[in-house]
Amino acid sequence: MTMKAVGLYKYLPIDHPESLLDLELETPVATGHDLLVGVKAISVNPVDYKRKAPKDLVEKTPKILGWDAAGVVVGHGPDCVLFKPGDPVYYAGSVIRQGANCQFHLVDERIVGRKPATLSFAEAAALPLTTLTAWELMFERMGIGKAGAHAGRSLLILGGAGGVGSIAIQLAKKLARLNVTASASRPESIAWCKGLGADETVDHSRPIEGEFDFVLCFSSSDLYWPAFPKLVKPQGKIGMIVRTTRPVDLAILHDKSIAVHLEGMFTRSTFQTPDMAAQHALLDETAGLVEAGVLKTTLTANLGKIDAANLRRAHKMLEEGHVIGKLVLEGW
């Protein structure tokens, strides 16, 4: 049986008609811990366009991108114990495997969660990658108290209106009960951040004033590194998700004993860590919080069916850097 998919052979600029192609591929077969998921909706993230950045490489078999999906389990390997056919699920997947921009996708059940019952497939697809990223960084890497142990302390989110920032604001306010300042520069992004719960916003196109207990950098780490010594309080913590592109001077953080925490959301699936199933538990807990009305989807635009033309449009919007929340595609 064949399936529809969107993939690439050549790594080309997104405006090139062959940068992403509509394909017909063999439907994969689930083995081991894998679920075979019938994909209903996907979301796009910066990792998508970073993984397809132009370079001199031609794939012999098509490369499929996409690391946010919601769908229904249609099959599973013999080692699966968490899900059965017919279960609605959502997940981010693994960058060392084919992505989810296909009708039927293989994913290890240990990094899959049950879809929130109160959300559509499109609304659910907006959440996995960004929720995993923000949650792991804040609560696991930085040790911010998920149940309010640090209530009232100050948090600055650099890039508040983006995908990760949009869920981080909610986690910080609804769970950690922090005092949240989010960076945003346009009227629509300021309104979005405040609507998610930010106590105040600052314009990141200008120098940012003040000292914060915690700083989450979801924007250019290179750009903000020189400012960290002034932005972070003594013994404060910085969380980063964007790689630096040049050597950084740790000495500038030493006098204040500032700690730096790095988050790679794909670490567990890439290295098959013993605690890999923590992402299954995290997504299930998130589903419960969504169903209880504590968290909400960060979907802001549904760009239509899943095909190469719409995915090229989504990638271009992300590359231009002005997307608020998450972009989703739905149906085949």
mmCIF file of C-alpha atoms in Angstrom:
data_model
loop_
_atom_site.group_PDB
_atom_site.id
_atom_site.type_symbol
_atom_site.label_atom_id
_atom_site.label_comp_id
_atom_site.label_asym_id
_atom_site.label_seq_id
_atom_site.Cartn_x
_atom_site.Cartn_y
_atom_site.Cartn_z
ATOM 1 C CA MET A 1 0.000 0.000 0.000
ATOM 2 C CA THR A 2 1.261 3.482 -0.815
ATOM 3 C CA MET A 3 0.786 6.744 1.024
ATOM 4 C CA LYS A 4 1.043 10.449 0.318
ATOM 5 C CA ALA A 5 4.021 12.332 1.718
ATOM 6 C CA VAL A 6 5.884 15.618 1.363
ATOM 7 C CA GLY A 7 9.656 15.359 1.180
ATOM 8 C CA LEU A 8 12.820 16.406 -0.590
ATOM 9 C CA TYR A 9 15.759 15.019 -2.542
ATOM 10 C CA LYS A 10 17.702 18.291 -2.850
ATOM 11 C CA TYR A 11 18.341 20.947 -0.213
ATOM 12 C CA LEU A 12 17.178 24.074 -2.005
ATOM 13 C CA PRO A 13 15.926 27.559 -1.079
ATOM 14 C CA ILE A 14 12.270 27.428 -0.083
ATOM 15 C CA ASP A 15 11.186 29.484 -3.120
ATOM 16 C CA HIS A 16 12.473 26.735 -5.440
ATOM 17 C CA PRO A 17 9.601 24.496 -6.645
ATOM 18 C CA GLU A 18 11.658 21.362 -5.861
ATOM 19 C CA SER A 19 12.532 22.389 -2.296
ATOM 20 C CA LEU A 20 9.562 20.285 -1.122
ATOM 21 C CA LEU A 21 7.766 17.736 -3.290
ATOM 22 C CA ASP A 22 4.495 15.822 -3.227
ATOM 23 C CA LEU A 23 5.391 12.107 -3.172
ATOM 24 C CA GLU A 24 3.853 8.632 -3.198
ATOM 25 C CA LEU A 25 5.787 6.242 -0.942
ATOM 26 C CA GLU A 26 5.408 2.756 0.474
ATOM 27 C CA THR A 27 3.525 2.694 3.773
ATOM 28 C CA PRO A 28 5.934 1.622 6.549
ATOM 29 C CA VAL A 29 5.353 -1.359 8.854
ATOM 30 C CA ALA A 30 5.503 -1.065 12.644
ATOM 31 C CA THR A 31 7.964 -3.212 14.595
ATOM 32 C CA GLY A 32 9.312 -3.183 18.159
ATOM 33 C CA HIS A 33 8.066 -0.203 20.186
ATOM 34 C CA ASP A 34 6.785 1.640 17.099
ATOM 35 C CA LEU A 35 3.279 2.872 16.512
ATOM 36 C CA LEU A 36 1.987 3.352 12.981
ATOM 37 C CA VAL A 37 -0.001 6.568 13.146
ATOM 38 C CA GLY A 38 -2.462 7.814 10.566
ATOM 39 C CA VAL A 39 -1.473 11.487 10.542
ATOM 40 C CA LYS A 40 -4.393 13.916 10.639
ATOM 41 C CA ALA A 41 -2.579 17.220 11.256
ATOM 42 C CA ILE A 42 0.974 18.558 11.503
ATOM 43 C CA SER A 43 2.652 21.722 12.688
ATOM 44 C CA VAL A 44 5.853 23.388 11.503
ATOM 45 C CA ASN A 45 8.812 24.517 13.598
ATOM 46 C CA PRO A 46 12.193 26.193 12.974
ATOM 47 C CA VAL A 47 13.805 22.728 13.120
ATOM 48 C CA ASP A 48 12.056 21.980 9.805
ATOM 49 C CA TYR A 49 13.680 24.742 7.811
ATOM 50 C CA LYS A 50 16.999 24.337 9.635
ATOM 51 C CA ARG A 51 17.100 20.663 8.625
ATOM 52 C CA LYS A 52 16.445 21.564 4.974
ATOM 53 C CA ALA A 53 18.887 24.465 4.784
ATOM 54 C CA PRO A 54 20.487 24.674 1.293
ATOM 55 C CA LYS A 55 23.571 22.463 0.873
ATOM 56 C CA ASP A 56 25.266 20.279 -1.737
ATOM 57 C CA LEU A 57 23.627 16.982 -0.893
ATOM 58 C CA VAL A 58 21.234 14.866 -2.925
ATOM 59 C CA GLU A 59 19.272 12.173 -1.090
ATOM 60 C CA LYS A 60 18.966 8.748 -2.740
ATOM 61 C CA THR A 61 15.665 8.199 -0.953
ATOM 62 C CA PRO A 62 13.399 11.109 -0.078
ATOM 63 C CA LYS A 63 13.905 12.919 3.218
ATOM 64 C CA ILE A 64 10.657 13.611 5.083
ATOM 65 C CA LEU A 65 10.559 16.471 7.564
ATOM 66 C CA GLY A 66 8.003 17.329 10.235
ATOM 67 C CA TRP A 67 8.246 17.023 14.012
ATOM 68 C CA ASP A 68 4.781 17.823 15.335
ATOM 69 C CA ALA A 69 1.811 15.585 14.596
ATOM 70 C CA ALA A 70 -1.592 14.449 15.774
ATOM 71 C CA GLY A 71 -3.397 11.410 14.455
ATOM 72 C CA VAL A 72 -4.829 7.966 15.156
ATOM 73 C CA VAL A 73 -2.957 4.744 15.868
ATOM 74 C CA VAL A 74 -3.596 2.254 13.044
ATOM 75 C CA GLY A 75 -0.994 -0.371 13.951
ATOM 76 C CA HIS A 76 1.823 -1.162 16.372
ATOM 77 C CA GLY A 77 4.846 -3.355 16.927
ATOM 78 C CA PRO A 78 4.844 -6.375 19.256
ATOM 79 C CA ASP A 79 6.587 -4.529 22.098
ATOM 80 C CA CYS A 80 3.972 -1.778 22.416
ATOM 81 C CA VAL A 81 1.983 -1.606 25.652
ATOM 82 C CA LEU A 82 0.810 2.022 25.868
ATOM 83 C CA PHE A 83 -1.550 2.373 22.892
ATOM 84 C CA LYS A 84 -3.844 0.348 20.661
ATOM 85 C CA PRO A 85 -5.382 0.891 17.204
ATOM 86 C CA GLY A 86 -7.989 3.636 17.279
ATOM 87 C CA ASP A 87 -6.277 5.702 19.989
ATOM 88 C CA PRO A 88 -5.908 9.427 19.135
ATOM 89 C CA VAL A 89 -2.367 10.620 19.860
ATOM 90 C CA TYR A 90 -0.006 13.583 19.526
ATOM 91 C CA TYR A 91 3.787 13.775 19.560
ATOM 92 C CA ALA A 92 6.956 15.440 18.239
ATOM 93 C CA GLY A 93 8.884 12.389 17.035
ATOM 94 C CA SER A 94 12.627 11.996 16.490
ATOM 95 C CA VAL A 95 15.064 13.843 14.221
ATOM 96 C CA ILE A 96 17.083 10.686 13.552
ATOM 97 C CA ARG A 97 14.056 9.143 11.811
ATOM 98 C CA GLN A 98 11.739 10.207 9.015
ATOM 99 C CA GLY A 99 9.428 13.037 9.995
ATOM 100 C CA ALA A 100 5.656 13.156 10.167
ATOM 101 C CA ASN A 101 4.851 14.931 6.890
ATOM 102 C CA CYS A 102 3.292 11.720 5.588
ATOM 103 C CA GLN A 103 -0.052 9.937 5.776
ATOM 104 C CA PHE A 104 1.283 7.085 7.914
ATOM 105 C CA HIS A 105 4.173 7.624 10.298
ATOM 106 C CA LEU A 106 6.294 5.392 12.523
ATOM 107 C CA VAL A 107 7.050 6.728 16.006
ATOM 108 C CA ASP A 108 8.271 5.111 19.217
ATOM 109 C CA GLU A 109 5.328 4.942 21.633
ATOM 110 C CA ARG A 110 7.542 6.056 24.529
ATOM 111 C CA ILE A 111 7.581 9.625 23.160
ATOM 112 C CA VAL A 112 3.869 9.729 22.278
ATOM 113 C CA GLY A 113 1.000 11.112 24.367
ATOM 114 C CA ARG A 114 -2.765 10.735 24.225
ATOM 115 C CA LYS A 115 -4.373 13.591 22.311
ATOM 116 C CA PRO A 116 -6.225 16.052 24.561
ATOM 117 C CA ALA A 117 -9.896 15.120 24.202
ATOM 118 C CA THR A 118 -10.988 18.761 24.145
ATOM 119 C CA LEU A 119 -8.809 19.687 21.156
ATOM 120 C CA SER A 120 -9.174 19.006 17.452
ATOM 121 C CA PHE A 121 -6.315 17.239 15.700
ATOM 122 C CA ALA A 122 -5.133 20.589 14.316
ATOM 123 C CA GLU A 123 -5.204 22.231 17.740
ATOM 124 C CA ALA A 124 -3.336 19.303 19.277
ATOM 125 C CA ALA A 125 -0.651 19.223 16.575
ATOM 126 C CA ALA A 126 0.447 22.728 17.585
ATOM 127 C CA LEU A 127 1.567 21.626 21.046
ATOM 128 C CA PRO A 128 4.010 18.691 21.349
ATOM 129 C CA LEU A 129 7.442 20.010 20.331
ATOM 130 C CA THR A 130 7.087 23.401 21.974
ATOM 131 C CA THR A 131 5.533 22.012 25.154
ATOM 132 C CA LEU A 132 8.242 19.392 25.531
ATOM 133 C CA THR A 133 10.912 22.036 24.932
ATOM 134 C CA ALA A 134 9.600 24.607 27.409
ATOM 135 C CA TRP A 135 8.616 22.052 30.065
ATOM 136 C CA GLU A 136 11.925 20.185 30.013
ATOM 137 C CA LEU A 137 13.953 23.404 30.045
ATOM 138 C CA MET A 138 12.038 25.120 32.833
ATOM 139 C CA PHE A 139 11.115 22.285 35.161
ATOM 140 C CA GLU A 140 13.802 19.668 34.504
ATOM 141 C CA ARG A 141 16.943 21.534 33.400
ATOM 142 C CA MET A 142 16.540 24.796 35.353
ATOM 143 C CA GLY A 143 14.734 23.320 38.348
ATOM 144 C CA ILE A 144 11.923 25.878 38.403
ATOM 145 C CA GLY A 145 9.212 24.582 40.717
ATOM 146 C CA LYS A 146 6.312 23.216 38.668
ATOM 147 C CA ALA A 147 3.938 23.522 41.626
ATOM 148 C CA GLY A 148 4.817 27.058 42.661
ATOM 149 C CA ALA A 149 7.956 26.606 44.791
ATOM 150 C CA HIS A 150 9.356 29.754 43.152
ATOM 151 C CA ALA A 151 6.059 31.656 43.004
ATOM 152 C CA GLY A 152 6.502 35.392 42.618
ATOM 153 C CA ARG A 153 10.019 35.251 41.262
ATOM 154 C CA SER A 154 10.754 37.057 38.016
ATOM 155 C CA LEU A 155 11.096 35.489 34.584
ATOM 156 C CA LEU A 156 12.087 37.141 31.316
ATOM 157 C CA ILE A 157 11.135 35.289 28.124
ATOM 158 C CA LEU A 158 13.070 36.456 25.072
ATOM 159 C CA GLY A 159 10.853 35.626 22.102
ATOM 160 C CA GLY A 160 7.546 35.504 23.949
ATOM 161 C CA ALA A 161 5.209 35.321 20.951
ATOM 162 C CA GLY A 162 6.932 32.431 19.179
ATOM 163 C CA GLY A 163 5.938 28.800 19.451
ATOM 164 C CA VAL A 164 8.025 27.912 22.515
ATOM 165 C CA GLY A 165 7.474 31.296 24.146
ATOM 166 C CA SER A 166 3.715 30.939 23.772
ATOM 167 C CA ILE A 167 3.602 27.749 25.828
ATOM 168 C CA ALA A 168 6.332 28.891 28.239
ATOM 169 C CA ILE A 169 4.229 31.893 29.249
ATOM 170 C CA GLN A 170 1.360 29.578 30.151
ATOM 171 C CA LEU A 171 3.551 27.123 32.067
ATOM 172 C CA ALA A 172 5.232 29.943 33.956
ATOM 173 C CA LYS A 173 1.959 31.609 34.963
ATOM 174 C CA LYS A 174 -0.445 28.695 35.415
ATOM 175 C CA LEU A 175 1.919 26.157 37.001
ATOM 176 C CA ALA A 176 5.046 27.890 38.345
ATOM 177 C CA ARG A 177 3.181 31.116 39.249
ATOM 178 C CA LEU A 178 6.086 33.351 38.273
ATOM 179 C CA ASN A 179 6.019 37.046 37.455
ATOM 180 C CA VAL A 180 6.425 36.895 33.665
ATOM 181 C CA THR A 181 7.888 39.524 31.359
ATOM 182 C CA ALA A 182 7.797 38.567 27.680
ATOM 183 C CA SER A 183 9.677 40.285 24.883
ATOM 184 C CA ALA A 184 7.530 41.394 21.937
ATOM 185 C CA SER A 185 7.771 44.362 19.591
ATOM 186 C CA ARG A 186 4.572 44.518 17.483
ATOM 187 C CA PRO A 187 1.077 45.381 18.727
ATOM 188 C CA GLU A 188 -0.265 41.962 17.693
ATOM 189 C CA SER A 189 2.560 40.037 19.399
ATOM 190 C CA ILE A 190 2.239 42.157 22.546
ATOM 191 C CA ALA A 191 -1.496 41.437 22.680
ATOM 192 C CA TRP A 192 -0.849 37.704 22.123
ATOM 193 C CA CYS A 193 1.646 37.497 24.992
ATOM 194 C CA LYS A 194 -0.629 39.365 27.383
ATOM 195 C CA GLY A 195 -3.564 37.206 26.344
ATOM 196 C CA LEU A 196 -1.565 34.111 27.328
ATOM 197 C CA GLY A 197 -0.894 35.564 30.774
ATOM 198 C CA ALA A 198 2.295 37.651 30.588
ATOM 199 C CA ASP A 199 2.323 40.275 33.337
ATOM 200 C CA GLU A 200 4.139 42.723 31.112
ATOM 201 C CA THR A 201 6.045 42.939 27.841
ATOM 202 C CA VAL A 202 9.274 44.613 26.776
ATOM 203 C CA ASP A 203 10.331 45.686 23.294
ATOM 204 C CA HIS A 204 13.233 43.459 22.220
ATOM 205 C CA SER A 205 14.165 45.899 19.449
ATOM 206 C CA ARG A 206 15.538 48.149 22.206
ATOM 207 C CA PRO A 207 17.921 47.479 25.111
ATOM 208 C CA ILE A 208 16.042 45.621 27.863
ATOM 209 C CA GLU A 209 16.253 46.997 31.378
ATOM 210 C CA GLY A 210 15.960 45.189 34.702
ATOM 211 C CA GLU A 211 17.250 42.078 36.465
ATOM 212 C CA PHE A 212 15.427 38.743 36.516
ATOM 213 C CA ASP A 213 15.714 35.538 38.524
ATOM 214 C CA PHE A 214 15.264 33.454 35.377
ATOM 215 C CA VAL A 215 15.817 34.242 31.701
ATOM 216 C CA LEU A 216 14.545 32.000 28.891
ATOM 217 C CA CYS A 217 16.240 32.774 25.598
ATOM 218 C CA PHE A 218 14.155 31.493 22.685
ATOM 219 C CA SER A 219 15.784 33.889 20.247
ATOM 220 C CA SER A 220 19.380 34.455 19.089
ATOM 221 C CA SER A 221 21.741 33.272 21.820
ATOM 222 C CA ASP A 222 24.615 35.141 20.138
ATOM 223 C CA LEU A 223 22.679 38.396 20.176
ATOM 224 C CA TYR A 224 21.725 38.277 23.839
ATOM 225 C CA TRP A 225 24.853 36.714 25.358
ATOM 226 C CA PRO A 226 26.623 40.046 26.081
ATOM 227 C CA ALA A 227 23.470 41.323 27.846
ATOM 228 C CA PHE A 228 23.019 38.368 30.195
ATOM 229 C CA PRO A 229 25.273 39.678 33.000
ATOM 230 C CA LYS A 230 22.978 42.689 33.396
ATOM 231 C CA LEU A 231 19.677 40.888 32.803
ATOM 232 C CA VAL A 232 20.178 38.077 35.326
ATOM 233 C CA LYS A 233 20.187 38.476 39.095
ATOM 234 C CA PRO A 234 23.023 37.070 41.223
ATOM 235 C CA GLN A 235 22.702 33.265 41.339
ATOM 236 C CA GLY A 236 20.071 33.432 38.620
ATOM 237 C CA LYS A 237 19.584 30.996 35.758
ATOM 238 C CA ILE A 238 19.552 31.220 31.976
ATOM 239 C CA GLY A 239 17.800 28.682 29.762
ATOM 240 C CA MET A 240 18.690 28.457 26.064
ATOM 241 C CA ILE A 241 17.364 26.458 23.107
ATOM 242 C CA VAL A 242 19.182 28.129 20.189
ATOM 243 C CA ARG A 243 22.783 27.090 19.584
ATOM 244 C CA THR A 244 25.500 29.720 19.710
ATOM 245 C CA THR A 245 27.362 30.060 16.419
ATOM 246 C CA ARG A 246 30.626 31.319 17.905
ATOM 247 C CA PRO A 247 32.594 30.829 21.140
ATOM 248 C CA VAL A 248 31.089 32.550 24.173
ATOM 249 C CA ASP A 249 32.827 34.016 27.199
ATOM 250 C CA LEU A 250 31.591 32.249 30.326
ATOM 251 C CA ALA A 251 33.711 34.532 32.500
ATOM 252 C CA ILE A 252 31.212 37.372 32.130
ATOM 253 C CA LEU A 253 28.711 35.305 34.158
ATOM 254 C CA HIS A 254 31.140 34.289 36.884
ATOM 255 C CA ASP A 255 30.861 37.227 39.298
ATOM 256 C CA LYS A 256 27.106 36.674 39.710
ATOM 257 C CA SER A 257 27.389 32.853 39.722
ATOM 258 C CA ILE A 258 24.885 32.686 36.865
ATOM 259 C CA ALA A 259 24.021 29.176 35.656
ATOM 260 C CA VAL A 260 23.357 28.288 31.997
ATOM 261 C CA HIS A 261 21.014 25.423 31.085
ATOM 262 C CA LEU A 262 20.697 24.013 27.559
ATOM 263 C CA GLU A 263 17.660 22.187 26.208
ATOM 264 C CA GLY A 264 17.689 19.778 23.274
ATOM 265 C CA MET A 265 14.157 18.406 23.032
ATOM 266 C CA PHE A 266 15.331 15.486 20.869
ATOM 267 C CA THR A 267 18.069 14.374 23.283
ATOM 268 C CA ARG A 268 16.018 11.523 24.753
ATOM 269 C CA SER A 269 14.900 10.050 21.426
ATOM 270 C CA THR A 270 18.241 10.603 19.678
ATOM 271 C CA PHE A 271 20.292 8.854 22.361
ATOM 272 C CA GLN A 272 17.604 6.417 23.524
ATOM 273 C CA THR A 273 18.100 7.541 27.117
ATOM 274 C CA PRO A 274 16.794 5.306 29.929
ATOM 275 C CA ASP A 275 14.194 7.956 30.792
ATOM 276 C CA MET A 276 12.900 8.240 27.217
ATOM 277 C CA ALA A 277 9.343 7.446 28.346
ATOM 278 C CA ALA A 278 9.332 10.658 30.397
ATOM 279 C CA GLN A 279 8.140 12.407 27.234
ATOM 280 C CA HIS A 280 5.134 10.075 27.045
ATOM 281 C CA ALA A 281 4.269 10.958 30.655
ATOM 282 C CA LEU A 282 4.844 14.666 30.045
ATOM 283 C CA LEU A 283 2.527 14.764 27.032
ATOM 284 C CA ASP A 284 -0.145 12.814 28.920
ATOM 285 C CA GLU A 285 0.093 15.272 31.822
ATOM 286 C CA THR A 286 -0.176 18.156 29.357
ATOM 287 C CA ALA A 287 -3.311 16.579 27.874
ATOM 288 C CA GLY A 288 -4.877 16.553 31.330
ATOM 289 C CA LEU A 289 -3.973 20.210 31.890
ATOM 290 C CA VAL A 290 -5.517 21.146 28.539
ATOM 291 C CA GLU A 291 -8.700 19.215 29.339
ATOM 292 C CA ALA A 292 -8.887 20.981 32.719
ATOM 293 C CA GLY A 293 -8.654 24.381 31.008
ATOM 294 C CA VAL A 294 -5.263 25.215 32.523
ATOM 295 C CA LEU A 295 -3.381 25.255 29.200
ATOM 296 C CA LYS A 296 -4.624 26.089 25.726
ATOM 297 C CA THR A 297 -3.462 25.445 22.196
ATOM 298 C CA THR A 298 -1.073 27.925 20.607
ATOM 299 C CA LEU A 299 -2.435 27.424 17.069
ATOM 300 C CA THR A 300 -2.853 30.766 15.282
ATOM 301 C CA ALA A 301 -3.229 29.756 11.613
ATOM 302 C CA ASN A 302 -4.428 26.656 9.757
ATOM 303 C CA LEU A 303 -2.854 26.783 6.295
ATOM 304 C CA GLY A 304 -4.989 24.045 4.788
ATOM 305 C CA LYS A 305 -4.245 20.525 3.615
ATOM 306 C CA ILE A 306 -0.861 18.858 3.956
ATOM 307 C CA ASP A 307 0.906 19.243 0.610
ATOM 308 C CA ALA A 308 4.146 20.634 -0.765
ATOM 309 C CA ALA A 309 2.732 24.017 -1.740
ATOM 310 C CA ASN A 310 1.264 24.714 1.689
ATOM 311 C CA LEU A 311 4.376 23.445 3.467
ATOM 312 C CA ARG A 312 6.579 25.698 1.330
ATOM 313 C CA ARG A 313 4.348 28.588 2.354
ATOM 314 C CA ALA A 314 4.626 27.623 6.037
ATOM 315 C CA HIS A 315 8.416 27.306 5.853
ATOM 316 C CA LYS A 316 8.720 30.689 4.194
ATOM 317 C CA MET A 317 6.593 32.329 6.887
ATOM 318 C CA LEU A 318 8.796 30.818 9.592
ATOM 319 C CA GLU A 319 11.995 31.816 7.837
ATOM 320 C CA GLU A 320 10.774 35.414 7.670
ATOM 321 C CA GLY A 321 10.582 35.388 11.469
ATOM 322 C CA HIS A 322 7.236 37.051 12.172
ATOM 323 C CA VAL A 323 5.019 34.070 13.048
ATOM 324 C CA ILE A 324 2.981 34.351 16.248
ATOM 325 C CA GLY A 325 2.167 31.049 17.941
ATOM 326 C CA LYS A 326 2.027 27.970 15.680
ATOM 327 C CA LEU A 327 1.160 27.222 12.053
ATOM 328 C CA VAL A 328 -0.740 24.000 11.344
ATOM 329 C CA LEU A 329 -1.725 21.992 8.264
ATOM 330 C CA GLU A 330 -4.554 19.471 8.313
ATOM 331 C CA GLY A 331 -5.802 16.647 6.105
ATOM 332 C CA TRP A 332 -4.625 15.140 2.827
#
